[in-house]
Every structure is written in C-alpha cells, then in structure tokens.
C-alpha cells in the first residue's frame, strides 16, 4: 500500500466531532481503494487534500434529501454524510462492487443517514423528488445536466464539484441549461483561505 498522506490540521476543524469517522473512512480508502478499483495508485499520498478536504468544504451547502450521482468510492457522498448527519444522503452508483464498498462503509461507520441505490441515474425510479443532487467531476456540465436535473424537485438545486474549467463548462452547456430549465447558474469557490486548493462548485436551480 502506498503511504497515506498525513492528516492536515484543518481536517479536525472541518469535521468537528465527526473527525474520527473521517479518519476511519480515509484509512480504509487508502488501504483498500486501489485493490478494489476505487482510486488510483497515486492517490493515497494526496488523499486528504485532494479528495477528503476537497469534498468536505462543500458540506455547509447541503440540506434535505440529497443524491450523489456516480458515488464510486464515496467521494463526495460518504465524506459529506460523515460531516452532515442532519442531511439524508442517497448514493446512486451503477457498479455492484462499488455499491458493496459503499454499504460496507455505511455499516462500519454507523451512518444512519445514508441509503445506497444501485442504479444508473437514468434509471432512478422515484422521479423528481430530491432537494439537491451532487456529483464530483465525473463529466462535463452539459453531460451531467440530463443525468442530474431530472432527479431534482422544482426549486431544488444542482451542486456539482468541478475543476478549474467550470466557467467554460457553463457556456458550453447553454442548450442543456435551457432544455432543463436551470436558473441562477454560477460557479462558487468554497474553502478559499481554509484549504490549499479551494473547491469550485457549480450551482444551479431547477425551475420546472
């Protein structure tokens, strides 16, 4: 196993009294993530800064019942569920082996606010019922809109964790933004001055 990055001091501030759960999840991901096809071999030495802290700084933005599309290793869904036990999380993941991992972690960490659904987002059966949907850097915004917006209730929100190209992704997605009636589309920087590389969040309201 590649050695896990030392825990940054700010982690305890961001997770508060939930820091022990965050440590346990991060250790488990570092120990088993590569062999189970969840993370690449280069990730353990930067797991805290690049993945865990990058996800948790967005935690204050969420409320209600939130879907994480393509949850994979649990980034950001499990990290956010650890930080926000008051929010109900639905981790939507099509691959069976990843769902097994997610359920193992939910049980090991005692996360009572998490539901794992094995499905592609296109096959989500409940309709437009979620208060918010998140995803982390999995696809371009124009590709993500049809995978996420149909799951969100009228007046609900997309909160997508993106990379540095996020502003360009908005202009490239104009057709999908109109088609799915998204409003207040913008990029916000979270964690600026708190973590070394702040997180870009692409936010949009779904107006049916």
PDB file of C-alpha atoms in Angstrom:
ATOM      1  CA  UNK A   1       0.000   0.000   0.000  1.00  0.00           C
ATOM      2  CA  UNK A   2       1.220   3.496  -0.857  1.00  0.00           C
ATOM      3  CA  UNK A   3       1.622   5.540   2.310  1.00  0.00           C
ATOM      4  CA  UNK A   4      -1.340   7.682   3.301  1.00  0.00           C
ATOM      5  CA  UNK A   5      -0.856  11.437   3.398  1.00  0.00           C
ATOM      6  CA  UNK A   6      -0.524  12.860   6.915  1.00  0.00           C
ATOM      7  CA  UNK A   7      -3.775  14.383   8.142  1.00  0.00           C
ATOM      8  CA  UNK A   8      -3.796  18.169   7.623  1.00  0.00           C
ATOM      9  CA  UNK A   9      -4.511  20.146  10.785  1.00  0.00           C
ATOM     10  CA  UNK A  10      -7.593  21.788   9.252  1.00  0.00           C
ATOM     11  CA  UNK A  11      -9.345  18.406   8.887  1.00  0.00           C
ATOM     12  CA  UNK A  12     -10.330  18.332  12.561  1.00  0.00           C
ATOM     13  CA  UNK A  13     -11.806  21.830  12.262  1.00  0.00           C
ATOM     14  CA  UNK A  14     -13.871  20.921   9.195  1.00  0.00           C
ATOM     15  CA  UNK A  15     -15.225  17.640  10.574  1.00  0.00           C
ATOM     16  CA  UNK A  16     -15.564  18.710  14.212  1.00  0.00           C
ATOM     17  CA  UNK A  17     -16.742  15.879  16.447  1.00  0.00           C
ATOM     18  CA  UNK A  18     -17.058  13.641  13.361  1.00  0.00           C
ATOM     19  CA  UNK A  19     -13.309  13.629  12.673  1.00  0.00           C
ATOM     20  CA  UNK A  20     -12.823  10.078  13.946  1.00  0.00           C
ATOM     21  CA  UNK A  21     -15.285   8.756  11.361  1.00  0.00           C
ATOM     22  CA  UNK A  22     -13.495  10.736   8.653  1.00  0.00           C
ATOM     23  CA  UNK A  23     -10.161   9.250   9.732  1.00  0.00           C
ATOM     24  CA  UNK A  24     -11.544   5.719   9.656  1.00  0.00           C
ATOM     25  CA  UNK A  25     -13.025   6.184   6.185  1.00  0.00           C
ATOM     26  CA  UNK A  26      -9.840   7.771   4.838  1.00  0.00           C
ATOM     27  CA  UNK A  27      -7.681   4.950   6.245  1.00  0.00           C
ATOM     28  CA  UNK A  28      -9.988   2.312   4.759  1.00  0.00           C
ATOM     29  CA  UNK A  29      -9.894   4.009   1.353  1.00  0.00           C
ATOM     30  CA  UNK A  30      -6.090   4.255   1.470  1.00  0.00           C
ATOM     31  CA  UNK A  31      -5.754   0.595   2.486  1.00  0.00           C
ATOM     32  CA  UNK A  32      -8.276  -0.977   0.109  1.00  0.00           C
ATOM     33  CA  UNK A  33      -9.098   1.625  -2.535  1.00  0.00           C
ATOM     34  CA  UNK A  34      -6.531   0.664  -5.143  1.00  0.00           C
ATOM     35  CA  UNK A  35      -7.004  -3.109  -4.928  1.00  0.00           C
ATOM     36  CA  UNK A  36     -10.784  -2.642  -5.224  1.00  0.00           C
ATOM     37  CA  UNK A  37     -10.541  -0.306  -8.184  1.00  0.00           C
ATOM     38  CA  UNK A  38     -11.822   2.751  -6.312  1.00  0.00           C
ATOM     39  CA  UNK A  39      -8.766   5.034  -6.511  1.00  0.00           C
ATOM     40  CA  UNK A  40      -5.527   5.015  -8.464  1.00  0.00           C
ATOM     41  CA  UNK A  41      -2.082   4.211  -7.015  1.00  0.00           C
ATOM     42  CA  UNK A  42      -1.114   7.893  -6.915  1.00  0.00           C
ATOM     43  CA  UNK A  43      -3.990   8.940  -4.671  1.00  0.00           C
ATOM     44  CA  UNK A  44      -3.071   7.837  -1.076  1.00  0.00           C
ATOM     45  CA  UNK A  45      -0.240  10.426  -0.727  1.00  0.00           C
ATOM     46  CA  UNK A  46      -2.748  13.192  -1.542  1.00  0.00           C
ATOM     47  CA  UNK A  47      -5.970  11.586  -0.309  1.00  0.00           C
ATOM     48  CA  UNK A  48      -6.720  14.113   2.420  1.00  0.00           C
ATOM     49  CA  UNK A  49      -6.002  17.303   0.477  1.00  0.00           C
ATOM     50  CA  UNK A  50      -7.206  16.319  -2.978  1.00  0.00           C
ATOM     51  CA  UNK A  51     -10.251  14.230  -2.102  1.00  0.00           C
ATOM     52  CA  UNK A  52     -11.437  14.351   1.528  1.00  0.00           C
ATOM     53  CA  UNK A  53     -10.979  18.068   2.249  1.00  0.00           C
ATOM     54  CA  UNK A  54     -11.970  18.982  -1.314  1.00  0.00           C
ATOM     55  CA  UNK A  55     -15.314  17.291  -0.628  1.00  0.00           C
ATOM     56  CA  UNK A  56     -15.986  18.327   2.972  1.00  0.00           C
ATOM     57  CA  UNK A  57     -15.602  22.077   2.416  1.00  0.00           C
ATOM     58  CA  UNK A  58     -18.840  21.933   0.415  1.00  0.00           C
ATOM     59  CA  UNK A  59     -20.760  20.337   3.314  1.00  0.00           C
ATOM     60  CA  UNK A  60     -22.454  23.580   4.519  1.00  0.00           C
ATOM     61  CA  UNK A  61     -24.212  23.973   1.142  1.00  0.00           C
ATOM     62  CA  UNK A  62     -26.499  20.948   1.582  1.00  0.00           C
ATOM     63  CA  UNK A  63     -29.875  20.333   3.191  1.00  0.00           C
ATOM     64  CA  UNK A  64     -32.833  17.972   2.984  1.00  0.00           C
ATOM     65  CA  UNK A  65     -32.538  14.780   0.933  1.00  0.00           C
ATOM     66  CA  UNK A  66     -29.548  14.823  -1.395  1.00  0.00           C
ATOM     67  CA  UNK A  67     -28.476  12.462  -4.181  1.00  0.00           C
ATOM     68  CA  UNK A  68     -24.835  11.787  -5.073  1.00  0.00           C
ATOM     69  CA  UNK A  69     -24.740  10.585  -8.678  1.00  0.00           C
ATOM     70  CA  UNK A  70     -21.923   8.182  -9.517  1.00  0.00           C
ATOM     71  CA  UNK A  71     -20.816   7.950  -5.905  1.00  0.00           C
ATOM     72  CA  UNK A  72     -17.997   5.477  -6.647  1.00  0.00           C
ATOM     73  CA  UNK A  73     -15.608   5.368  -3.709  1.00  0.00           C
ATOM     74  CA  UNK A  74     -17.902   7.656  -1.700  1.00  0.00           C
ATOM     75  CA  UNK A  75     -16.495  10.950  -2.951  1.00  0.00           C
ATOM     76  CA  UNK A  76     -18.161  13.219  -2.151  1.00  0.00           C
ATOM     77  CA  UNK A  77     -21.192  11.343  -0.803  1.00  0.00           C
ATOM     78  CA  UNK A  78     -19.724   9.431   2.145  1.00  0.00           C
ATOM     79  CA  UNK A  79     -17.480  12.333   3.144  1.00  0.00           C
ATOM     80  CA  UNK A  80     -20.483  14.681   3.149  1.00  0.00           C
ATOM     81  CA  UNK A  81     -22.622  12.143   5.008  1.00  0.00           C
ATOM     82  CA  UNK A  82     -19.971  11.945   7.730  1.00  0.00           C
ATOM     83  CA  UNK A  83     -19.812  15.736   8.028  1.00  0.00           C
ATOM     84  CA  UNK A  84     -23.588  16.307   7.828  1.00  0.00           C
ATOM     85  CA  UNK A  85     -25.522  13.681   9.806  1.00  0.00           C
ATOM     86  CA  UNK A  86     -28.548  16.007   9.669  1.00  0.00           C
ATOM     87  CA  UNK A  87     -28.867  15.570   5.872  1.00  0.00           C
ATOM     88  CA  UNK A  88     -30.265  12.414   4.231  1.00  0.00           C
ATOM     89  CA  UNK A  89     -27.960  11.090   1.506  1.00  0.00           C
ATOM     90  CA  UNK A  90     -28.793   8.802  -1.401  1.00  0.00           C
ATOM     91  CA  UNK A  91     -25.666   7.364  -3.024  1.00  0.00           C
ATOM     92  CA  UNK A  92     -26.543   6.401  -6.611  1.00  0.00           C
ATOM     93  CA  UNK A  93     -23.965   4.076  -8.158  1.00  0.00           C
ATOM     94  CA  UNK A  94     -24.430   1.548 -11.006  1.00  0.00           C
ATOM     95  CA  UNK A  95     -21.437  -0.753 -10.339  1.00  0.00           C
ATOM     96  CA  UNK A  96     -22.099  -3.635  -7.947  1.00  0.00           C
ATOM     97  CA  UNK A  97     -18.575  -3.805  -6.494  1.00  0.00           C
ATOM     98  CA  UNK A  98     -18.676  -0.089  -5.667  1.00  0.00           C
ATOM     99  CA  UNK A  99     -22.092  -0.459  -4.040  1.00  0.00           C
ATOM    100  CA  UNK A 100     -20.668  -3.306  -1.926  1.00  0.00           C
ATOM    101  CA  UNK A 101     -17.887  -0.957  -0.774  1.00  0.00           C
ATOM    102  CA  UNK A 102     -20.325   1.878  -0.035  1.00  0.00           C
ATOM    103  CA  UNK A 103     -22.589  -0.397   2.010  1.00  0.00           C
ATOM    104  CA  UNK A 104     -19.593  -1.806   3.901  1.00  0.00           C
ATOM    105  CA  UNK A 105     -18.517   1.714   4.853  1.00  0.00           C
ATOM    106  CA  UNK A 106     -22.038   2.783   5.820  1.00  0.00           C
ATOM    107  CA  UNK A 107     -22.228  -0.222   8.166  1.00  0.00           C
ATOM    108  CA  UNK A 108     -18.677   0.112   9.519  1.00  0.00           C
ATOM    109  CA  UNK A 109     -19.138   3.820  10.278  1.00  0.00           C
ATOM    110  CA  UNK A 110     -22.720   3.506  11.545  1.00  0.00           C
ATOM    111  CA  UNK A 111     -24.058   6.093   9.103  1.00  0.00           C
ATOM    112  CA  UNK A 112     -27.816   6.025   9.612  1.00  0.00           C
ATOM    113  CA  UNK A 113     -28.390   8.938   7.208  1.00  0.00           C
ATOM    114  CA  UNK A 114     -27.235   7.081   4.071  1.00  0.00           C
ATOM    115  CA  UNK A 115     -29.070   4.950   1.527  1.00  0.00           C
ATOM    116  CA  UNK A 116     -27.154   3.206  -1.289  1.00  0.00           C
ATOM    117  CA  UNK A 117     -29.071   2.701  -4.539  1.00  0.00           C
ATOM    118  CA  UNK A 118     -27.566   0.519  -7.237  1.00  0.00           C
ATOM    119  CA  UNK A 119     -28.714   2.214 -10.445  1.00  0.00           C
ATOM    120  CA  UNK A 120     -27.693   4.499 -13.231  1.00  0.00           C
ATOM    121  CA  UNK A 121     -29.178   7.933 -12.652  1.00  0.00           C
ATOM    122  CA  UNK A 122     -31.195   7.478 -15.874  1.00  0.00           C
ATOM    123  CA  UNK A 123     -32.943   4.536 -14.187  1.00  0.00           C
ATOM    124  CA  UNK A 124     -33.785   6.397 -10.959  1.00  0.00           C
ATOM    125  CA  UNK A 125     -37.322   5.264 -10.162  1.00  0.00           C
ATOM    126  CA  UNK A 126     -38.605   7.927  -7.752  1.00  0.00           C
ATOM    127  CA  UNK A 127     -38.844  10.856 -10.166  1.00  0.00           C
ATOM    128  CA  UNK A 128     -38.053  14.496  -9.393  1.00  0.00           C
ATOM    129  CA  UNK A 129     -38.074  14.248  -5.593  1.00  0.00           C
ATOM    130  CA  UNK A 130     -34.604  15.150  -4.323  1.00  0.00           C
ATOM    131  CA  UNK A 131     -33.905  18.539  -2.769  1.00  0.00           C
ATOM    132  CA  UNK A 132     -30.395  18.649  -4.215  1.00  0.00           C
ATOM    133  CA  UNK A 133     -28.119  16.481  -6.332  1.00  0.00           C
ATOM    134  CA  UNK A 134     -24.328  16.488  -6.295  1.00  0.00           C
ATOM    135  CA  UNK A 135     -21.605  14.801  -8.312  1.00  0.00           C
ATOM    136  CA  UNK A 136     -17.858  15.209  -8.299  1.00  0.00           C
ATOM    137  CA  UNK A 137     -16.002  15.992 -11.517  1.00  0.00           C
ATOM    138  CA  UNK A 138     -17.285  12.916 -13.324  1.00  0.00           C
ATOM    139  CA  UNK A 139     -18.313  14.555 -16.613  1.00  0.00           C
ATOM    140  CA  UNK A 140     -18.693  17.907 -18.338  1.00  0.00           C
ATOM    141  CA  UNK A 141     -21.610  20.033 -17.101  1.00  0.00           C
ATOM    142  CA  UNK A 142     -23.555  19.602 -20.351  1.00  0.00           C
ATOM    143  CA  UNK A 143     -23.309  15.813 -19.914  1.00  0.00           C
ATOM    144  CA  UNK A 144     -24.209  15.921 -16.218  1.00  0.00           C
ATOM    145  CA  UNK A 145     -27.350  18.067 -16.594  1.00  0.00           C
ATOM    146  CA  UNK A 146     -29.570  15.325 -18.125  1.00  0.00           C
ATOM    147  CA  UNK A 147     -28.218  12.828 -15.560  1.00  0.00           C
ATOM    148  CA  UNK A 148     -28.922  15.007 -12.517  1.00  0.00           C
ATOM    149  CA  UNK A 149     -31.637  17.622 -13.160  1.00  0.00           C
ATOM    150  CA  UNK A 150     -34.489  15.084 -13.666  1.00  0.00           C
ATOM    151  CA  UNK A 151     -33.944  13.816 -10.101  1.00  0.00           C
ATOM    152  CA  UNK A 152     -34.440  17.241  -8.509  1.00  0.00           C
ATOM    153  CA  UNK A 153     -37.749  18.732  -7.405  1.00  0.00           C
ATOM    154  CA  UNK A 154     -38.970  22.113  -8.654  1.00  0.00           C
ATOM    155  CA  UNK A 155     -36.896  24.747  -6.871  1.00  0.00           C
ATOM    156  CA  UNK A 156     -34.246  22.210  -5.912  1.00  0.00           C
ATOM    157  CA  UNK A 157     -30.611  22.562  -6.777  1.00  0.00           C
ATOM    158  CA  UNK A 158     -27.635  21.020  -8.533  1.00  0.00           C
ATOM    159  CA  UNK A 159     -24.407  21.401  -6.522  1.00  0.00           C
ATOM    160  CA  UNK A 160     -21.596  19.898  -8.588  1.00  0.00           C
ATOM    161  CA  UNK A 161     -17.950  19.750  -7.503  1.00  0.00           C
ATOM    162  CA  UNK A 162     -15.894  20.715 -10.542  1.00  0.00           C
ATOM    163  CA  UNK A 163     -12.398  21.561 -11.692  1.00  0.00           C
ATOM    164  CA  UNK A 164     -10.837  24.793 -12.911  1.00  0.00           C
ATOM    165  CA  UNK A 165     -12.710  24.697 -16.242  1.00  0.00           C
ATOM    166  CA  UNK A 166     -16.107  25.123 -14.568  1.00  0.00           C
ATOM    167  CA  UNK A 167     -16.840  28.621 -16.016  1.00  0.00           C
ATOM    168  CA  UNK A 168     -16.157  27.367 -19.556  1.00  0.00           C
ATOM    169  CA  UNK A 169     -18.399  24.376 -18.929  1.00  0.00           C
ATOM    170  CA  UNK A 170     -21.337  26.715 -18.290  1.00  0.00           C
ATOM    171  CA  UNK A 171     -21.017  28.443 -21.667  1.00  0.00           C
ATOM    172  CA  UNK A 172     -20.649  25.046 -23.388  1.00  0.00           C
ATOM    173  CA  UNK A 173     -23.875  23.830 -21.750  1.00  0.00           C
ATOM    174  CA  UNK A 174     -26.243  26.628 -22.806  1.00  0.00           C
ATOM    175  CA  UNK A 175     -28.557  24.341 -24.793  1.00  0.00           C
ATOM    176  CA  UNK A 176     -28.944  21.856 -21.912  1.00  0.00           C
ATOM    177  CA  UNK A 177     -29.376  24.683 -19.388  1.00  0.00           C
ATOM    178  CA  UNK A 178     -32.361  25.953 -21.397  1.00  0.00           C
ATOM    179  CA  UNK A 179     -33.795  22.484 -22.048  1.00  0.00           C
ATOM    180  CA  UNK A 180     -33.795  21.511 -18.371  1.00  0.00           C
ATOM    181  CA  UNK A 181     -34.897  24.970 -17.183  1.00  0.00           C
ATOM    182  CA  UNK A 182     -31.896  25.723 -14.979  1.00  0.00           C
ATOM    183  CA  UNK A 183     -31.615  29.192 -13.462  1.00  0.00           C
ATOM    184  CA  UNK A 184     -29.081  31.020 -11.274  1.00  0.00           C
ATOM    185  CA  UNK A 185     -26.256  29.015 -12.851  1.00  0.00           C
ATOM    186  CA  UNK A 186     -22.922  30.079 -11.357  1.00  0.00           C
ATOM    187  CA  UNK A 187     -19.572  28.908 -10.031  1.00  0.00           C
ATOM    188  CA  UNK A 188     -18.740  29.465  -6.372  1.00  0.00           C
ATOM    189  CA  UNK A 189     -15.402  28.975  -4.647  1.00  0.00           C
ATOM    190  CA  UNK A 190     -15.633  27.206  -1.281  1.00  0.00           C
ATOM    191  CA  UNK A 191     -12.821  26.686   1.181  1.00  0.00           C
ATOM    192  CA  UNK A 192     -10.829  29.683  -0.036  1.00  0.00           C
ATOM    193  CA  UNK A 193      -8.332  30.545   2.710  1.00  0.00           C
ATOM    194  CA  UNK A 194      -9.242  27.323   4.539  1.00  0.00           C
ATOM    195  CA  UNK A 195      -7.688  24.635   2.339  1.00  0.00           C
ATOM    196  CA  UNK A 196      -4.715  24.975  -0.013  1.00  0.00           C
ATOM    197  CA  UNK A 197      -6.742  24.350  -3.168  1.00  0.00           C
ATOM    198  CA  UNK A 198     -10.308  25.666  -2.798  1.00  0.00           C
ATOM    199  CA  UNK A 199     -13.185  23.713  -4.347  1.00  0.00           C
ATOM    200  CA  UNK A 200     -15.123  25.042  -7.325  1.00  0.00           C
ATOM    201  CA  UNK A 201     -18.817  24.333  -7.020  1.00  0.00           C
ATOM    202  CA  UNK A 202     -21.159  24.694  -9.970  1.00  0.00           C
ATOM    203  CA  UNK A 203     -24.621  25.559  -8.656  1.00  0.00           C
ATOM    204  CA  UNK A 204     -27.928  25.793 -10.495  1.00  0.00           C
ATOM    205  CA  UNK A 205     -31.604  25.926  -9.517  1.00  0.00           C
ATOM    206  CA  UNK A 206     -34.049  23.590 -11.238  1.00  0.00           C
ATOM    207  CA  UNK A 207     -37.186  25.535 -12.250  1.00  0.00           C
ATOM    208  CA  UNK A 208     -39.831  23.290 -13.787  1.00  0.00           C
TER     209      UNK A 208
END
